[in-house]
CSV table of C-alpha atoms in Angstrom, one decimal:
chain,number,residue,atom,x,y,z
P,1,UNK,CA,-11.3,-49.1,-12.1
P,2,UNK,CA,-11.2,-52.8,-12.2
P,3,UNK,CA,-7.6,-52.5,-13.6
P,4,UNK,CA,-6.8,-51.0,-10.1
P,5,UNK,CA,-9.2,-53.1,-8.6
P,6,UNK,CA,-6.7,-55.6,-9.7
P,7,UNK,CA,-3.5,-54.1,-7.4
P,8,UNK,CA,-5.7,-53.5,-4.4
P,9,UNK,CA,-6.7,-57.3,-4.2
P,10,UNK,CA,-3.6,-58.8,-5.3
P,11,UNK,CA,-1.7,-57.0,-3.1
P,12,UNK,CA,-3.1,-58.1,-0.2
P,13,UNK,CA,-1.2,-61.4,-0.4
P,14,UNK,CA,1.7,-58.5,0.1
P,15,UNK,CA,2.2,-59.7,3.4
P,16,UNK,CA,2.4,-63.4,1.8
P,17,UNK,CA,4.9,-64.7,4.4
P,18,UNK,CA,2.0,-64.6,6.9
P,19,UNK,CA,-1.1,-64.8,5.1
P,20,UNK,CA,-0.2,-68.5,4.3
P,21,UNK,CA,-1.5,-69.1,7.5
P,22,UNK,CA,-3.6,-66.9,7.2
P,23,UNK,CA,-5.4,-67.4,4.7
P,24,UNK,CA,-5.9,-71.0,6.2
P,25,UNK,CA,-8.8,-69.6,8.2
P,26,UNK,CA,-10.3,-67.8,5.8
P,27,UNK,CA,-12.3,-70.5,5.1
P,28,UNK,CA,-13.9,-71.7,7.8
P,29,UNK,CA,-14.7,-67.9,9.3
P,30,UNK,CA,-15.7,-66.8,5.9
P,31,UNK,CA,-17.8,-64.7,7.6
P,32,UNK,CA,-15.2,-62.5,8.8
P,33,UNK,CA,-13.6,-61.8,5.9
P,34,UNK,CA,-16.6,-61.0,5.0
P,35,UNK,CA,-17.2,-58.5,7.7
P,36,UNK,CA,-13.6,-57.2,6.3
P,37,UNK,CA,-15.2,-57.5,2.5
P,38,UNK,CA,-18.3,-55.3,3.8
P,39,UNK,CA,-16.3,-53.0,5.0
P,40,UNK,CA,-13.6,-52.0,2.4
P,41,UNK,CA,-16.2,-52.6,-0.5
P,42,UNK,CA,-16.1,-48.8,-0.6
P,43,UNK,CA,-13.0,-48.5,-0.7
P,44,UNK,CA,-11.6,-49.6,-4.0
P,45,UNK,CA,-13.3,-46.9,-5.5
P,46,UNK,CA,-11.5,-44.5,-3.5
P,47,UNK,CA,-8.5,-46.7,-4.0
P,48,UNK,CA,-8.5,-46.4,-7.7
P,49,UNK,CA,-8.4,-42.4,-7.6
P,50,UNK,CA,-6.0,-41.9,-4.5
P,51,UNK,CA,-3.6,-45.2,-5.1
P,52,UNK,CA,-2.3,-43.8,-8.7
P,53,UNK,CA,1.1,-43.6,-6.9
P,54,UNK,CA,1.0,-46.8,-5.9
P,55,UNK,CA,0.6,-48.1,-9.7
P,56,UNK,CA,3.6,-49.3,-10.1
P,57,UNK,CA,2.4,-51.6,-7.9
P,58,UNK,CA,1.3,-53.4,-11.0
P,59,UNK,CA,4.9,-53.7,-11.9
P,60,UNK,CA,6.2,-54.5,-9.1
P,61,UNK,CA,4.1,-56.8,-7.6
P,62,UNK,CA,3.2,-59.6,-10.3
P,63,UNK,CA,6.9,-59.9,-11.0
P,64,UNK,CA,7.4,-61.3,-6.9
P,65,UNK,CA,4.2,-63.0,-5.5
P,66,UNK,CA,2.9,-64.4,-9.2
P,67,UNK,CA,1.8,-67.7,-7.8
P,68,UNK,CA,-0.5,-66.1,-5.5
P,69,UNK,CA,-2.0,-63.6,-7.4
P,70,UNK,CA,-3.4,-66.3,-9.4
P,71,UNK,CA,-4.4,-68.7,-6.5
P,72,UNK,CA,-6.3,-65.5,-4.9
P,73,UNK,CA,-7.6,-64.2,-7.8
P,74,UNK,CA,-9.9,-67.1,-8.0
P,75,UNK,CA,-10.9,-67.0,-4.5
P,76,UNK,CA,-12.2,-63.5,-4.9
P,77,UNK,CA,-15.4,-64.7,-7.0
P,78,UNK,CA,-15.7,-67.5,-4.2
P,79,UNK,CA,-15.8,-65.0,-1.2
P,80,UNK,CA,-18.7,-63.3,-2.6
P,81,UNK,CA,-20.3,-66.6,-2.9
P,82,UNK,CA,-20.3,-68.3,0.1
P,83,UNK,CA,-21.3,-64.5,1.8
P,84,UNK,CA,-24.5,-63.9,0.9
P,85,UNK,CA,-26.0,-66.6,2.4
P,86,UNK,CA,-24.5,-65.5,5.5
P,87,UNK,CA,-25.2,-62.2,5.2
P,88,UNK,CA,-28.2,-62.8,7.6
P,89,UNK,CA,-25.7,-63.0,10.6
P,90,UNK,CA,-25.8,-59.4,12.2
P,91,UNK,CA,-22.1,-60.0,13.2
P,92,UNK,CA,-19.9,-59.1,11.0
P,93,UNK,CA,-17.9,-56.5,13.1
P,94,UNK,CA,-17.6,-58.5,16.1
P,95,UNK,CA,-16.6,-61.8,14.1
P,96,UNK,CA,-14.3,-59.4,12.8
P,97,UNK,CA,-12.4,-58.7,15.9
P,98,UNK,CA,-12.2,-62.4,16.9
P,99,UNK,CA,-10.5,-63.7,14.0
P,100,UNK,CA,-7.7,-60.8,14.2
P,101,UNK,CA,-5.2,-62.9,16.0
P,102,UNK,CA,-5.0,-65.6,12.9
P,103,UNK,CA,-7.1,-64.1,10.4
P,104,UNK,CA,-6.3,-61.0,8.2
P,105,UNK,CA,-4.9,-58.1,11.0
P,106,UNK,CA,-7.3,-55.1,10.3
P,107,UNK,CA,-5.6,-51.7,9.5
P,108,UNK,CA,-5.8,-50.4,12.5
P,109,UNK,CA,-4.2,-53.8,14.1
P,110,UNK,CA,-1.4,-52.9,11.2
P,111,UNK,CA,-0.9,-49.4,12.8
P,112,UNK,CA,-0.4,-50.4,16.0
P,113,UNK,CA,2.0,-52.9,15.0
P,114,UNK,CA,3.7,-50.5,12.9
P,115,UNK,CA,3.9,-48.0,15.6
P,116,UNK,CA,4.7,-49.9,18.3
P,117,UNK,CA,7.7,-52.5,18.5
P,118,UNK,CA,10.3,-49.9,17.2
P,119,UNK,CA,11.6,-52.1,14.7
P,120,UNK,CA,14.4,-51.1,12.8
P,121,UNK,CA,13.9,-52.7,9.2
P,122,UNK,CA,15.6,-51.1,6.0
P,123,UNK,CA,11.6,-50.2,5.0
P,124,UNK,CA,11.4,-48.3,8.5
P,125,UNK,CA,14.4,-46.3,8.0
P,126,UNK,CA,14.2,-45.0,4.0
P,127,UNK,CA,10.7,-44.0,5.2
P,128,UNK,CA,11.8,-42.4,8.2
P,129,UNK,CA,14.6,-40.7,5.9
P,130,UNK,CA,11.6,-39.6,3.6
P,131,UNK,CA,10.0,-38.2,6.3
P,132,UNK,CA,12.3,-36.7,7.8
P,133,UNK,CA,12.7,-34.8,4.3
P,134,UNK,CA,9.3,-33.5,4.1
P,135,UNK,CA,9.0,-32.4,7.6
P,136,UNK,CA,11.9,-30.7,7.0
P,137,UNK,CA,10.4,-29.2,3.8
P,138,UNK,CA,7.2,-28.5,5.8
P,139,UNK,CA,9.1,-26.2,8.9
P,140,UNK,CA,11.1,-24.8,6.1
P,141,UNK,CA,8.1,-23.8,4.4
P,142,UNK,CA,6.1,-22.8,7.3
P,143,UNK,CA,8.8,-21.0,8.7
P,144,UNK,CA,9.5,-18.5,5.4
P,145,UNK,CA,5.9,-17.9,5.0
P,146,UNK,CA,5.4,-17.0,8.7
P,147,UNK,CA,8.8,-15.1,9.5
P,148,UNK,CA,8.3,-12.5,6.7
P,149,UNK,CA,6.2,-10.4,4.5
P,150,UNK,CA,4.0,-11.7,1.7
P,151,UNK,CA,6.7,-11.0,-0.7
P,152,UNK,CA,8.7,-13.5,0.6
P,153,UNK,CA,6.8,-16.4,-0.8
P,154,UNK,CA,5.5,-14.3,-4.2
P,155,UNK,CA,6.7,-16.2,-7.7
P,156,UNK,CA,9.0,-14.3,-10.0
P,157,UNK,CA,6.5,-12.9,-12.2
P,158,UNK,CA,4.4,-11.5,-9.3
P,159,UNK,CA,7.2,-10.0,-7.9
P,160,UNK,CA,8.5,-8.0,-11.1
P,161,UNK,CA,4.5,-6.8,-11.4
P,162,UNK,CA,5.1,-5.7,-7.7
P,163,UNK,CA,7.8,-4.1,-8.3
P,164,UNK,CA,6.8,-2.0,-11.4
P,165,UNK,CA,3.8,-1.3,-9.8
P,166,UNK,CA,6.1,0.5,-7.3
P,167,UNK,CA,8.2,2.5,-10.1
P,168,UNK,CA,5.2,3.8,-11.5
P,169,UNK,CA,4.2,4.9,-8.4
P,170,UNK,CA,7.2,6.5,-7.7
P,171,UNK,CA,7.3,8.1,-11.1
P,172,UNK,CA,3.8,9.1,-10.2
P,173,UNK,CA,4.4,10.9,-6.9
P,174,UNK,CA,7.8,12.2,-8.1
P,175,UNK,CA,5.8,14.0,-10.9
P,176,UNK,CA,3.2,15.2,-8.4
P,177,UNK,CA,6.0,16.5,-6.0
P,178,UNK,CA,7.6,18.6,-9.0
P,179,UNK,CA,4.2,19.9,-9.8
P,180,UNK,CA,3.8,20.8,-6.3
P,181,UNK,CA,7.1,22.4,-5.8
P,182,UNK,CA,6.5,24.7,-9.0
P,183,UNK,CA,3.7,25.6,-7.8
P,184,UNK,CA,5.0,26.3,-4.6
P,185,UNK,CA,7.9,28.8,-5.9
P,186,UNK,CA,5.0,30.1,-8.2
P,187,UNK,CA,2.9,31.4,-5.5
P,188,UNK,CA,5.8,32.7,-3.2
P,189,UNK,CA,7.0,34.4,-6.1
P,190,UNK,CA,3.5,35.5,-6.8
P,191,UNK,CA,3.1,36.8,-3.2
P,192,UNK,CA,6.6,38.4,-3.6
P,193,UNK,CA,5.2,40.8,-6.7
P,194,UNK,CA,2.2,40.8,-4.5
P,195,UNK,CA,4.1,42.5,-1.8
P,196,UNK,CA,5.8,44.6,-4.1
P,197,UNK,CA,3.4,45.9,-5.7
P,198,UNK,CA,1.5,46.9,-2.8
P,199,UNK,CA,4.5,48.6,-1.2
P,200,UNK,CA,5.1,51.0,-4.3
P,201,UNK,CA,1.3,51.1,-4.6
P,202,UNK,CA,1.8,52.4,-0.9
P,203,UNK,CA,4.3,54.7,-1.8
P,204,UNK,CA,2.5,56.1,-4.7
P,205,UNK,CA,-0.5,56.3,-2.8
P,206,UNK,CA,1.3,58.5,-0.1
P,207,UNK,CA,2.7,60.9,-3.0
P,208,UNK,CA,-0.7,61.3,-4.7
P,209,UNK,CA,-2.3,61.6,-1.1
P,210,UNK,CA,0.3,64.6,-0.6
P,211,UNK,CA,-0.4,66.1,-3.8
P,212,UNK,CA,-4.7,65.4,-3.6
P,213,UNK,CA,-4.0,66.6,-0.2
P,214,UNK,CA,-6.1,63.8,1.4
P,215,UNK,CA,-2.9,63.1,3.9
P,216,UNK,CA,-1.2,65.8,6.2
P,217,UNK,CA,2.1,66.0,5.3
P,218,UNK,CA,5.2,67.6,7.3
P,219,UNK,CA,8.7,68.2,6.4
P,220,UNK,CA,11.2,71.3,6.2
P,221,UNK,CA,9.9,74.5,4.9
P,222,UNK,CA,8.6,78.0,5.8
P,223,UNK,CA,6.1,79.9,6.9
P,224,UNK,CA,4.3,82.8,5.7
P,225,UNK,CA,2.1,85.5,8.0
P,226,UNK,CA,0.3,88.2,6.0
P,227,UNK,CA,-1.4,90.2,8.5
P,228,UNK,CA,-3.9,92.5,6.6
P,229,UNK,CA,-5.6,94.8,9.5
P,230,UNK,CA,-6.9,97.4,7.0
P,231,UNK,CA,-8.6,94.7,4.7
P,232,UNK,CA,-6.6,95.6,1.3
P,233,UNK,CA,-5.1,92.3,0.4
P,234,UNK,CA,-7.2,90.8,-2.4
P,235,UNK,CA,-7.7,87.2,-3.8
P,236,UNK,CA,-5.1,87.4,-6.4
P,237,UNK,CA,-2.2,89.0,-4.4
P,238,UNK,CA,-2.7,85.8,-2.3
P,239,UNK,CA,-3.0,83.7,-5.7
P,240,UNK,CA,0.0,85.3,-6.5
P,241,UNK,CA,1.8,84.6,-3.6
P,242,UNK,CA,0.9,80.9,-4.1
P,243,UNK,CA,1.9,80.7,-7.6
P,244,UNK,CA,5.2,81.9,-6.4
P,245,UNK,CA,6.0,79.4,-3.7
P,246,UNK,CA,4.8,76.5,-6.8
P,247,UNK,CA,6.8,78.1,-8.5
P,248,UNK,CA,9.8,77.9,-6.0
P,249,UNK,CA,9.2,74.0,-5.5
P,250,UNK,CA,6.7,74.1,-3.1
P,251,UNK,CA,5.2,70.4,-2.4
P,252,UNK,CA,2.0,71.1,0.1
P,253,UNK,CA,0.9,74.7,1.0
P,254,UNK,CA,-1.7,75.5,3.5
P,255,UNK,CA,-3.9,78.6,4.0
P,256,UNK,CA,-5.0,78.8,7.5
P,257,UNK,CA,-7.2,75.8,7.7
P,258,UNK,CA,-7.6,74.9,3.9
P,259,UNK,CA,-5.3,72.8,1.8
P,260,UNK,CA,-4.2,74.2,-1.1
P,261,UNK,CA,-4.2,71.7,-4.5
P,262,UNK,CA,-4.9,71.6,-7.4
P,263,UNK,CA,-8.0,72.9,-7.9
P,264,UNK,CA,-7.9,75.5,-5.4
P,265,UNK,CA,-10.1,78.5,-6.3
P,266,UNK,CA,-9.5,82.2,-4.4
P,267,UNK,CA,-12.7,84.1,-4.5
P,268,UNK,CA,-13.9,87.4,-3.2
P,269,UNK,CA,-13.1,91.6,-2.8
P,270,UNK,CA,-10.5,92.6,-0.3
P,271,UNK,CA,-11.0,91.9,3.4
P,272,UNK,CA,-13.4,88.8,2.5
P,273,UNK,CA,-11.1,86.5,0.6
P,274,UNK,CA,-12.8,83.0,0.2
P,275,UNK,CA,-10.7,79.9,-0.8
P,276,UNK,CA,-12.0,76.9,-1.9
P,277,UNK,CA,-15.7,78.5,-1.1
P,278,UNK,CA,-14.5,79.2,2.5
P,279,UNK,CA,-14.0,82.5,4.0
P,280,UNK,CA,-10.4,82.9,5.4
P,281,UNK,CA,-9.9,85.8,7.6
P,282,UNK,CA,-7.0,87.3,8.2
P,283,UNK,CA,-3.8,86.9,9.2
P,284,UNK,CA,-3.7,84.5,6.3
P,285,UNK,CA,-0.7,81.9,7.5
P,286,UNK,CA,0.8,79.9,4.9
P,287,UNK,CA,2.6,77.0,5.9
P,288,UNK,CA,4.6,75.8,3.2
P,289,UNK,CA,6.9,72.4,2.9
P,290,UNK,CA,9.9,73.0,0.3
P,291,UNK,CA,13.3,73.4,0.6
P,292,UNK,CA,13.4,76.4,2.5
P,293,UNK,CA,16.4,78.4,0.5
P,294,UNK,CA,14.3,78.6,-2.4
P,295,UNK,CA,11.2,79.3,-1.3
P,296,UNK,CA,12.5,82.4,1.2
P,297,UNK,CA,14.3,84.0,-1.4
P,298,UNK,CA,11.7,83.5,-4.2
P,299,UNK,CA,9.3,85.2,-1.9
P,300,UNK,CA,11.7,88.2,-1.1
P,301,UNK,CA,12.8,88.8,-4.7
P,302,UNK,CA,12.5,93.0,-5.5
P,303,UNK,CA,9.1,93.2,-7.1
P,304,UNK,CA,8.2,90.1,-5.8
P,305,UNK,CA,5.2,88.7,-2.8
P,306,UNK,CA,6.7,90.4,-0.1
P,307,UNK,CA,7.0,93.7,-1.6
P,308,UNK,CA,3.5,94.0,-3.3
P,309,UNK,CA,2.0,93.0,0.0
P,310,UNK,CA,3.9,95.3,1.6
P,311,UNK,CA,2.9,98.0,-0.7
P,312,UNK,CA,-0.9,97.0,0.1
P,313,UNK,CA,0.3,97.5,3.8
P,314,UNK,CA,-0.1,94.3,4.8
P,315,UNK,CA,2.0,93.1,7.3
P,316,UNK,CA,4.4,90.4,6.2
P,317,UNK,CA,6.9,87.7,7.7
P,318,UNK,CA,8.7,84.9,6.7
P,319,UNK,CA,10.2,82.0,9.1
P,320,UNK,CA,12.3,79.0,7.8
P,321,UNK,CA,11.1,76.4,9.6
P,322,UNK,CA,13.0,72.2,9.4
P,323,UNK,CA,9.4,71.1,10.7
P,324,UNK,CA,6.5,72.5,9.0
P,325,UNK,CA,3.4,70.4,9.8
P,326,UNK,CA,0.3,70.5,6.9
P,327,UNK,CA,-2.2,69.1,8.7
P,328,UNK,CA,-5.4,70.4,7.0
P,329,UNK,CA,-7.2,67.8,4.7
P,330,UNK,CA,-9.4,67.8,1.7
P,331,UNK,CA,-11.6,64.4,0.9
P,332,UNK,CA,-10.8,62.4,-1.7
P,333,UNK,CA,-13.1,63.3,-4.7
P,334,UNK,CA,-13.7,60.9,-7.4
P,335,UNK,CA,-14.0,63.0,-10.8
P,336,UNK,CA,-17.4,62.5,-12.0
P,337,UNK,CA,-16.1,62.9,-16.2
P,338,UNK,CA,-12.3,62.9,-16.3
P,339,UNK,CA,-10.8,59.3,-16.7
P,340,UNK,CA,-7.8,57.7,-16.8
P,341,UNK,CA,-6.8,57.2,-20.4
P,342,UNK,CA,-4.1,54.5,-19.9
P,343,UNK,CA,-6.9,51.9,-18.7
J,29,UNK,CA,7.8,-45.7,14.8
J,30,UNK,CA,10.7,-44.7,13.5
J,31,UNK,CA,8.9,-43.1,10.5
J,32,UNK,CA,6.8,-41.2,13.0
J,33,UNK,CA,10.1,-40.4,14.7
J,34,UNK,CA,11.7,-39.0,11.5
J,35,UNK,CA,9.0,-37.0,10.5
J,36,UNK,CA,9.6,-35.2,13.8
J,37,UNK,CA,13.5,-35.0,14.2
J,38,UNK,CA,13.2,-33.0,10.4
J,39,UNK,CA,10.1,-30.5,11.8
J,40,UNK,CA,12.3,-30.1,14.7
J,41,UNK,CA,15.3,-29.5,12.6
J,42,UNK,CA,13.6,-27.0,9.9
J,43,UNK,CA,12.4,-25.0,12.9
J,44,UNK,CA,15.7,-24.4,14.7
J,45,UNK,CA,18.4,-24.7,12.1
J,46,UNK,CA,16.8,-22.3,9.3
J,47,UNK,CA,18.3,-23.8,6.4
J,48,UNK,CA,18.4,-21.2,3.6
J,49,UNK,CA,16.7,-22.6,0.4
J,50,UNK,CA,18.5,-21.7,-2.7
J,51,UNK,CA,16.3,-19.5,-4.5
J,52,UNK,CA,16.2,-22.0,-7.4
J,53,UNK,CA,13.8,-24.3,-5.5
J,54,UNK,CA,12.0,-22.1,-3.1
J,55,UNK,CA,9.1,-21.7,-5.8
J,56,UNK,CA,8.6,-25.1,-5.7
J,57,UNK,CA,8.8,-25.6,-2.2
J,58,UNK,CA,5.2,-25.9,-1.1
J,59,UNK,CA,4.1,-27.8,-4.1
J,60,UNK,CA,6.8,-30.4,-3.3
J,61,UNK,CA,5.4,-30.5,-0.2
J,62,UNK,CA,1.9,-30.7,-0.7
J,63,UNK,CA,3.1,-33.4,-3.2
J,64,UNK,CA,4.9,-35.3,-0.7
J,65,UNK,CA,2.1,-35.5,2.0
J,66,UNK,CA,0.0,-37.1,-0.6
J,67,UNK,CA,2.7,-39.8,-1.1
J,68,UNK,CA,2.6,-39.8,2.3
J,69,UNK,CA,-1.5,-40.3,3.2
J,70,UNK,CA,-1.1,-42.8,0.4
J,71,UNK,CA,1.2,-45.1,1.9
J,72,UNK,CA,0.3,-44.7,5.2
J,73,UNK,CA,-3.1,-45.8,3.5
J,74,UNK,CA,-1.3,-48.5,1.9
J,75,UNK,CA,-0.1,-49.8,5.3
J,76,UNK,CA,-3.4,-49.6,7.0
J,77,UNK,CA,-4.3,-52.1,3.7
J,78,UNK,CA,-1.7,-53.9,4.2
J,79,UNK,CA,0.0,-53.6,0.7
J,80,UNK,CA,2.8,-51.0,1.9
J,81,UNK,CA,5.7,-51.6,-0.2
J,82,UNK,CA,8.6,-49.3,0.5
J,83,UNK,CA,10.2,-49.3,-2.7
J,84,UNK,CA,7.0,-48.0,-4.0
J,85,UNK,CA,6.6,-45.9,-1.2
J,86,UNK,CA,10.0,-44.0,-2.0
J,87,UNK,CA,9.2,-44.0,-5.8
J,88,UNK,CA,5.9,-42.6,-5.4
J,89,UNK,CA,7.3,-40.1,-3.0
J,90,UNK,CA,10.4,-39.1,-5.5
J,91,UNK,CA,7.9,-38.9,-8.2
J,92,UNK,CA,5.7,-37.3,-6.7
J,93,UNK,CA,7.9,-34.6,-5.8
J,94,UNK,CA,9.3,-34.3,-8.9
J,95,UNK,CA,6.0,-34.3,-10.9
J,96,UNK,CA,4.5,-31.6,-8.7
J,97,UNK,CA,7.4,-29.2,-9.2
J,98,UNK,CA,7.9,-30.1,-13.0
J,99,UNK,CA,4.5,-29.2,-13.5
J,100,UNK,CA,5.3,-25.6,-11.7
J,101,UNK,CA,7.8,-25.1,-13.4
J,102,UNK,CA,6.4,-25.5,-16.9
J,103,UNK,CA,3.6,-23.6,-15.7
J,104,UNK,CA,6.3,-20.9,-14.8
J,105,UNK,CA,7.4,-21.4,-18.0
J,106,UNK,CA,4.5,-21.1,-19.8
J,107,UNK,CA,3.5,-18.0,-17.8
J,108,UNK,CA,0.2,-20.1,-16.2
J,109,UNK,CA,2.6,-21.0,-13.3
J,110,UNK,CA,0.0,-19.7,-10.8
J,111,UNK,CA,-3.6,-21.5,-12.1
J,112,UNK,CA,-0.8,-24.4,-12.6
J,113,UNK,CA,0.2,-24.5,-9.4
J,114,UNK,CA,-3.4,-24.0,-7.6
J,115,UNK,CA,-4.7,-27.2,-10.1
J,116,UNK,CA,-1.8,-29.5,-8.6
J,117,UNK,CA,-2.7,-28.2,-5.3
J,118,UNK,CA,-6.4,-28.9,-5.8
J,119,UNK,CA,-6.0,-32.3,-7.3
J,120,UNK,CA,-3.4,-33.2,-4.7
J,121,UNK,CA,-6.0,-32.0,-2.0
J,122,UNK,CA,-8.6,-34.0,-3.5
J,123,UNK,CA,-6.1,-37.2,-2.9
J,124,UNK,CA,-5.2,-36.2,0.1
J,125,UNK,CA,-8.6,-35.9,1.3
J,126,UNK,CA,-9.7,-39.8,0.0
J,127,UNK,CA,-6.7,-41.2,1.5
J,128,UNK,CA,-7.8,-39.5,5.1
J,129,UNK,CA,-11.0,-41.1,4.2
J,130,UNK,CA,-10.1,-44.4,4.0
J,131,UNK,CA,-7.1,-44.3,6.6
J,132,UNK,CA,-9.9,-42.8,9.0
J,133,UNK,CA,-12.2,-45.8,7.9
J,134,UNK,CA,-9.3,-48.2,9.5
J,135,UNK,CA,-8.6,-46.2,12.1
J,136,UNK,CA,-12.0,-45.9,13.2
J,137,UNK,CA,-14.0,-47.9,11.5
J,138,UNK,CA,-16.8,-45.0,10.8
């Protein structure tokens, strides 16, 4: 502290050209100086922390004004001195003011002289070059941080943590696309089989519906009229008939109004022929889808349907038909024991 | 006057002519700057005490400078650049911040 103390004090006789004369006053208006004193007391404090640039003042400054420094330094001691007692005068700041003509020019007296005369000393110039430099760096400065992003100001090391902090993220949502993509093609593919399956499940529904003879089906074929006025044509001679158009490749066969499948039963004499537990009165009409050059001939054989029924005196005829329509249904019936062995 | 005068001609001039700064410096940049008003508020202090010198106005002000960015860049170095750089500008603040304090004391006289 005191070692910067030191600077502060002797380099006010800085100015020593003037301050000769100065100083002259100093005595008498001690008083003022004092007002000066009581004022910057504070400040060496604040002089010692913010002057450290100005240290070299040390070097400096002994080496040029080294006669005064020593004549002032002993005056310093004095000032104190001779203040107290008049310390009771209440005017320091106005007896300030007075003496600023001849006595010590107050700082802000110093700024105004500064400013105003434009004088163009070699001081005024390397400091106006100085300046000029840090205004320069302070537009320059101003300027990149405004104009652009935050990145533009970012050190080195921030910006490489930036930047991987992008690649991973990249990486990340790269990954998360492919995921998503797989996906993707798994589902459609997915829904493809989907589709697939439920088109041949369709299908297969369709053929087992034609053969369960829960749908009508239609198709080329023939049709069959037994006409049995005298009531002699019995169960079997029809089951016989039946078995023959099967046998013939017969796909659906109808009986008057009742589907003929699988487990179609005949029942009953002559003349009161039941199938499937309902009576069926004659003429019986069979309609019959299967390619119609088979099943004609395999119902006209010698010894065959047409001639035992025609034996029985039934009346008999067959018509080729390309449209037969088997329209009569049977509800689906869910067997109550059988089950399917391959599930 | 002239000081005041060169301060602005270079504002005026960073605004309009956009000088590129070589990438070398530009990290150093503000701290240079911050470094420099402190030489700055210290002379102009200096003045306003009457003991402005400008040889040790311009070292101060070169040294200053040159300090500040060392410091960054051993920071930088180090891997501390950033605290490095926040302490310089805190202690420079704190300067800064006297100086106006004392130069306001002149000016003012409060």
């Amino acid at each position: 502290m005191s070692s910067d103390d030191t600077p502060e004090k002797s380099g006010k006789p800085e100015p020593i050209e003037e301050p000769e004369q100065q100083r002259a006053p100093e005595g008498p208006s001690g008083q003022a100086d004092k007002g000066d004193e009581a004022e910057k007391a504070p400040q060496p404090d604040e002089a010692a922390a913010s002057e450290k640039p100005d240290k070299p003042d040390e070097v400096s400054r002994p080496e040029r004004p080294e006669q005064p420094d020593r004549s002032e330094q002993p005056e310093q001691p004095e000032r104190p001195e001779p203040a107290p007692p008049e310390d009771d005068t209440p005017e320091p700041v106005t007896s300030a003011e007075e003496p600023a003509g001849a006595g010590p020019l107050t700082g802000r007296q110093r700024l105004a002289k500064g400013l105003w005369p434009p004088r163009l000393t070699r001081a005024q110039l390397i400091v106006a070059l100085l300046l000029c430099v840090l205004g320069l760096g302070l537009a320059i400065q101003v300027r990149s941080t405004n104009d652009s992003s935050a990145l533009r100001g970012a050190r080195q090391e921030d910006l490489v943590r930036i930047l991987d902090e992008l690649d991973n993220r990249t990486k990340r949502l790269e990954d998360e696309k492919r995921r998503l993509e797989n996906q993707q093609s798994e589902l459609e593919s997915s829904s493809n089989q989907a589709a697939e399956a439920r088109k041949q499940t369709e299908q297969k529904e369709g053929q087992l519906g034609v053969l369960a003879g829960t749908v009508a089906a239609r198709g080329p074929g023939i049709q069959l009229t037994v006409s049995d006025t005298k009531g002699k044509v019995e169960a079997d001679m029809l089951l016989d008939a039946i078995q023959e158009l099967r046998a013939a490749g017969a796909e659906a066969i109808q009986i008057n109004n009742v589907r003929v499948v699988a487990d179609t039963y005949f029942s009953g004499a002559a003349g009161r022929v039941e199938i499937d537990g309902k009576k069926v009165s004659q003429p019986y009409r069979f309609k019959v889808i299967g390619k119609p050059q088979d099943l004609e001939p395999a119902l006209n054989i010698p010894g065959g349907v047409v001639q035992t029924l025609e034996k029985e005196q039934a009346g008999v005829a067959v018509a080729r038909s390309e449209k037969i329509i088997v329209d009569a249904l049977r509800p689906a019936k869910r067997p109550d024991y059988a089950r399917s062995s391959s599930q | 006057m002239i000081a005041v005068l060169g301060l602005i001609v270079g504002v005026v001039v960073g605004l309009f002519v956009r000088p590129v700064v070589p990438t070398v410096v530009e990290p150093y940049l503000p701290i240079a700057v911050v470094a420099a008003l402190d030489a700055v508020f210290g002379g102009l202090r200096a003045m306003l005490d009457g003991i402005f010198d400008d040889k040790v106005f311009v070292v101060s002000f070169l040294s200053n400078v040159v300090v500040a960015a060392l410091i960054v860049f051993l920071g930088d170095k180090l891997g501390v650049g950033a605290q490095l750089s926040t302490g310089v500008v805190v202690v420079l603040g704190i300067r800064i911040f006297s100086n106006a304090a004392a130069i306001r004391r002149h000016v003012f006289r409060a």
